[in-house]
């Protein structure tokens, strides 16, 4: 189950990264769908304990397809996030938030501090899944002079803020530091403890607690 989950996300992440080779993009997308079918079969035979993972994979594959509207993809991520939270899987709820943010950011142009736009396909920003040592540097967000358009950054900031709050709650301090360094124009250290809305994270915890109570 975990192998299919991680492998499927690697494939859908790669499909989203590739913008100049449709053949490769389709290949990775098809492989992501194969892993989704594997996960579906696992759930049907072993039970629904991995249903939240299946939903995360579905949402990320929708993002990779390039055929779905942003609204539909965002709704799929939101559904996966909600179900993961209700199921009590903090780290995978954090991951789903991170993937949703990166999908939205991947669709946006970057604007540097001198007001020039940057081609997303040629930028150093890339999805979260790190595929091998040789790709680590190219997949890092390196340029702190590049800023996201404030008018389009509300939802990515919300998702990323939720992600680092949840990762911190789970104890993944290194992951929190990685995201803070990767997205310096969207995140700040205060979000780790205070939450996106400066409520000490209580809003996120209350929403998760209410969701879990509904689920039970």
Short mmCIF file of C-alpha atoms in Angstrom, two decimals:
data_model
loop_
_atom_site.label_atom_id
_atom_site.label_comp_id
_atom_site.label_asym_id
_atom_site.label_seq_id
_atom_site.Cartn_x
_atom_site.Cartn_y
_atom_site.Cartn_z
CA UNK A 1 0.00 0.00 0.00
CA UNK A 2 2.69 2.49 0.98
CA UNK A 3 4.86 1.53 -1.98
CA UNK A 4 1.99 2.09 -4.42
CA UNK A 5 1.14 5.37 -2.68
CA UNK A 6 4.62 6.84 -2.86
CA UNK A 7 5.35 5.48 -6.34
CA UNK A 8 2.07 6.85 -7.67
CA UNK A 9 2.80 10.30 -6.28
CA UNK A 10 6.30 10.24 -7.76
CA UNK A 11 4.77 9.56 -11.18
CA UNK A 12 2.10 12.27 -10.91
CA UNK A 13 4.69 14.74 -9.60
CA UNK A 14 6.97 14.01 -12.56
CA UNK A 15 4.07 14.41 -14.98
CA UNK A 16 3.33 17.83 -13.50
CA UNK A 17 6.96 18.91 -13.73
CA UNK A 18 7.36 18.14 -17.42
CA UNK A 19 6.06 20.95 -19.61
CA UNK A 20 8.05 20.52 -22.83
CA UNK A 21 7.73 16.80 -23.57
CA UNK A 22 4.15 15.58 -23.92
CA UNK A 23 5.20 12.00 -24.57
CA UNK A 24 7.08 11.76 -21.29
CA UNK A 25 4.35 13.59 -19.42
CA UNK A 26 1.72 11.15 -20.71
CA UNK A 27 3.95 8.20 -19.81
CA UNK A 28 4.31 9.32 -16.20
CA UNK A 29 0.62 10.15 -15.99
CA UNK A 30 -0.35 6.67 -17.23
CA UNK A 31 1.97 5.09 -14.68
CA UNK A 32 0.42 7.16 -11.91
CA UNK A 33 -2.99 5.84 -12.95
CA UNK A 34 -1.65 2.28 -12.85
CA UNK A 35 -0.54 2.78 -9.26
CA UNK A 36 -3.97 4.19 -8.45
CA UNK A 37 -5.52 1.00 -9.79
CA UNK A 38 -3.10 -1.00 -7.64
CA UNK A 39 -4.17 0.98 -4.59
CA UNK A 40 -7.83 0.49 -5.49
CA UNK A 41 -7.31 -3.25 -5.67
CA UNK A 42 -5.55 -3.23 -2.32
CA UNK A 43 -8.46 -1.38 -0.71
CA UNK A 44 -11.00 -3.76 -2.23
CA UNK A 45 -9.19 -6.82 -0.89
CA UNK A 46 -7.73 -5.52 2.40
CA UNK A 47 -10.26 -2.91 3.47
CA UNK A 48 -10.49 0.87 3.45
CA UNK A 49 -7.62 1.83 5.77
CA UNK A 50 -5.76 3.37 2.79
CA UNK A 51 -8.75 5.14 1.27
CA UNK A 52 -7.32 8.55 2.19
CA UNK A 53 -4.14 7.68 0.27
CA UNK A 54 -6.20 6.64 -2.73
CA UNK A 55 -7.98 10.01 -2.64
CA UNK A 56 -4.69 11.91 -2.44
CA UNK A 57 -3.35 9.95 -5.41
CA UNK A 58 -6.54 10.64 -7.38
CA UNK A 59 -6.31 14.37 -6.74
CA UNK A 60 -2.64 14.54 -7.73
CA UNK A 61 -3.30 12.53 -10.89
CA UNK A 62 -6.12 14.94 -11.78
CA UNK A 63 -3.62 17.77 -11.41
CA UNK A 64 -1.17 15.92 -13.65
CA UNK A 65 -3.72 15.18 -16.37
CA UNK A 66 -3.93 18.80 -17.52
CA UNK A 67 -7.55 18.16 -18.51
CA UNK A 68 -9.36 19.17 -15.32
CA UNK A 69 -10.26 22.69 -14.26
CA UNK A 70 -8.39 24.27 -11.36
CA UNK A 71 -11.65 24.34 -9.40
CA UNK A 72 -12.18 20.58 -9.88
CA UNK A 73 -8.61 19.73 -8.92
CA UNK A 74 -8.73 21.96 -5.84
CA UNK A 75 -12.01 20.32 -4.79
CA UNK A 76 -10.40 16.87 -5.12
CA UNK A 77 -7.45 17.94 -2.97
CA UNK A 78 -9.82 19.45 -0.39
CA UNK A 79 -11.81 16.22 -0.24
CA UNK A 80 -8.61 14.20 0.24
CA UNK A 81 -7.38 16.61 2.92
CA UNK A 82 -10.68 16.45 4.80
CA UNK A 83 -10.86 12.67 4.70
CA UNK A 84 -7.20 12.29 5.76
CA UNK A 85 -7.81 14.61 8.70
CA UNK A 86 -10.96 12.75 9.76
CA UNK A 87 -9.01 9.50 9.57
CA UNK A 88 -6.38 10.92 11.92
CA UNK A 89 -3.43 10.73 9.51
CA UNK A 90 -1.66 13.98 10.38
CA UNK A 91 1.44 13.53 8.21
CA UNK A 92 -0.54 12.56 5.11
CA UNK A 93 -2.97 15.42 5.70
CA UNK A 94 0.12 17.66 5.72
CA UNK A 95 1.36 16.07 2.50
CA UNK A 96 -1.99 16.57 0.77
CA UNK A 97 -1.92 20.26 1.74
CA UNK A 98 1.60 20.57 0.38
CA UNK A 99 0.70 18.90 -2.91
CA UNK A 100 -2.34 21.16 -3.33
CA UNK A 101 -0.18 24.24 -2.76
CA UNK A 102 2.43 23.11 -5.25
CA UNK A 103 -0.20 22.37 -7.89
CA UNK A 104 -1.55 25.92 -7.57
CA UNK A 105 1.91 27.48 -7.52
CA UNK A 106 2.96 25.49 -10.57
CA UNK A 107 0.13 27.16 -12.51
CA UNK A 108 1.25 30.67 -11.55
CA UNK A 109 3.87 32.90 -13.15
CA UNK A 110 6.68 34.12 -10.93
CA UNK A 111 7.39 37.82 -10.65
CA UNK A 112 10.80 38.97 -9.52
CA UNK A 113 11.53 41.97 -7.32
CA UNK A 114 12.32 44.08 -10.40
CA UNK A 115 8.86 43.45 -11.83
CA UNK A 116 9.85 41.03 -14.59
CA UNK A 117 7.85 37.88 -15.17
CA UNK A 118 9.52 34.49 -15.20
CA UNK A 119 8.61 31.47 -17.32
CA UNK A 120 7.35 28.79 -14.95
CA UNK A 121 8.67 26.05 -17.18
CA UNK A 122 12.21 27.38 -16.82
CA UNK A 123 12.07 28.28 -13.13
CA UNK A 124 13.86 26.44 -10.34
CA UNK A 125 10.61 25.88 -8.49
CA UNK A 126 9.38 22.31 -8.71
CA UNK A 127 7.07 19.84 -6.99
CA UNK A 128 7.83 18.35 -3.62
CA UNK A 129 8.74 14.76 -4.42
CA UNK A 130 12.54 14.49 -4.64
CA UNK A 131 13.59 11.86 -7.17
CA UNK A 132 17.19 10.85 -6.62
CA UNK A 133 20.25 12.78 -5.54
CA UNK A 134 21.01 14.17 -8.97
CA UNK A 135 17.65 15.97 -9.05
CA UNK A 136 17.80 17.44 -5.56
CA UNK A 137 19.45 20.71 -6.51
CA UNK A 138 17.32 21.32 -9.59
CA UNK A 139 14.16 20.67 -7.61
CA UNK A 140 14.91 23.18 -4.87
CA UNK A 141 13.39 26.64 -4.81
CA UNK A 142 16.59 28.67 -4.90
CA UNK A 143 15.75 32.24 -5.84
CA UNK A 144 14.59 34.37 -2.92
CA UNK A 145 14.33 37.35 -5.29
CA UNK A 146 11.41 35.70 -7.07
CA UNK A 147 7.99 36.45 -5.59
CA UNK A 148 4.55 35.02 -6.17
CA UNK A 149 1.80 37.35 -7.29
CA UNK A 150 -0.02 38.32 -4.06
CA UNK A 151 -3.40 38.21 -5.79
CA UNK A 152 -2.91 34.51 -6.56
CA UNK A 153 -1.03 33.38 -3.47
CA UNK A 154 -3.86 33.24 -0.92
CA UNK A 155 -4.74 29.55 -1.31
CA UNK A 156 -1.15 28.30 -1.75
CA UNK A 157 -0.22 30.17 1.42
CA UNK A 158 -3.17 28.65 3.28
CA UNK A 159 -2.28 25.14 2.16
CA UNK A 160 1.42 25.56 2.93
CA UNK A 161 0.66 27.15 6.31
CA UNK A 162 -1.54 24.18 7.18
CA UNK A 163 1.17 21.80 5.95
CA UNK A 164 3.96 23.21 8.13
CA UNK A 165 1.65 23.40 11.16
CA UNK A 166 0.69 19.73 10.72
CA UNK A 167 4.26 18.61 9.98
CA UNK A 168 5.37 20.42 13.13
CA UNK A 169 2.60 18.75 15.16
CA UNK A 170 3.72 15.39 13.78
CA UNK A 171 7.32 16.13 14.80
CA UNK A 172 8.84 16.51 11.32
CA UNK A 173 11.02 19.51 12.20
CA UNK A 174 13.41 19.02 9.28
CA UNK A 175 10.48 19.04 6.84
CA UNK A 176 9.20 22.28 8.36
CA UNK A 177 12.63 23.89 7.93
CA UNK A 178 12.81 22.64 4.34
CA UNK A 179 9.48 24.26 3.45
CA UNK A 180 10.35 27.50 5.23
CA UNK A 181 13.52 27.75 3.17
CA UNK A 182 11.85 26.63 -0.05
CA UNK A 183 9.03 29.19 0.14
CA UNK A 184 10.50 32.22 1.94
CA UNK A 185 8.07 34.66 0.29
CA UNK A 186 5.00 32.65 1.29
CA UNK A 187 5.84 31.26 4.72
CA UNK A 188 7.26 32.66 7.90
CA UNK A 189 8.36 31.01 11.12
CA UNK A 190 5.41 32.38 13.05
CA UNK A 191 3.08 30.09 11.10
CA UNK A 192 4.69 27.00 12.60
CA UNK A 193 3.27 27.64 16.05
CA UNK A 194 0.70 30.37 15.43
CA UNK A 195 -1.02 28.89 12.38
CA UNK A 196 -1.84 30.71 9.16
CA UNK A 197 -4.33 33.02 10.86
CA UNK A 198 -2.25 33.69 13.97
CA UNK A 199 -4.52 31.66 16.25
CA UNK A 200 -1.84 29.47 17.75
CA UNK A 201 -2.93 26.67 15.44
CA UNK A 202 -6.13 26.28 17.45
CA UNK A 203 -8.34 26.90 14.44
CA UNK A 204 -6.72 24.05 12.53
CA UNK A 205 -6.87 21.75 15.55
CA UNK A 206 -10.51 22.58 16.29
CA UNK A 207 -11.49 21.94 12.67
CA UNK A 208 -9.63 18.62 12.67
CA UNK A 209 -11.21 17.62 16.01
CA UNK A 210 -14.70 18.46 14.72
CA UNK A 211 -14.04 16.50 11.54
CA UNK A 212 -12.82 13.48 13.48
CA UNK A 213 -15.88 13.61 15.76
CA UNK A 214 -18.16 13.67 12.72
CA UNK A 215 -16.30 10.73 11.23
CA UNK A 216 -16.81 8.64 14.38
#
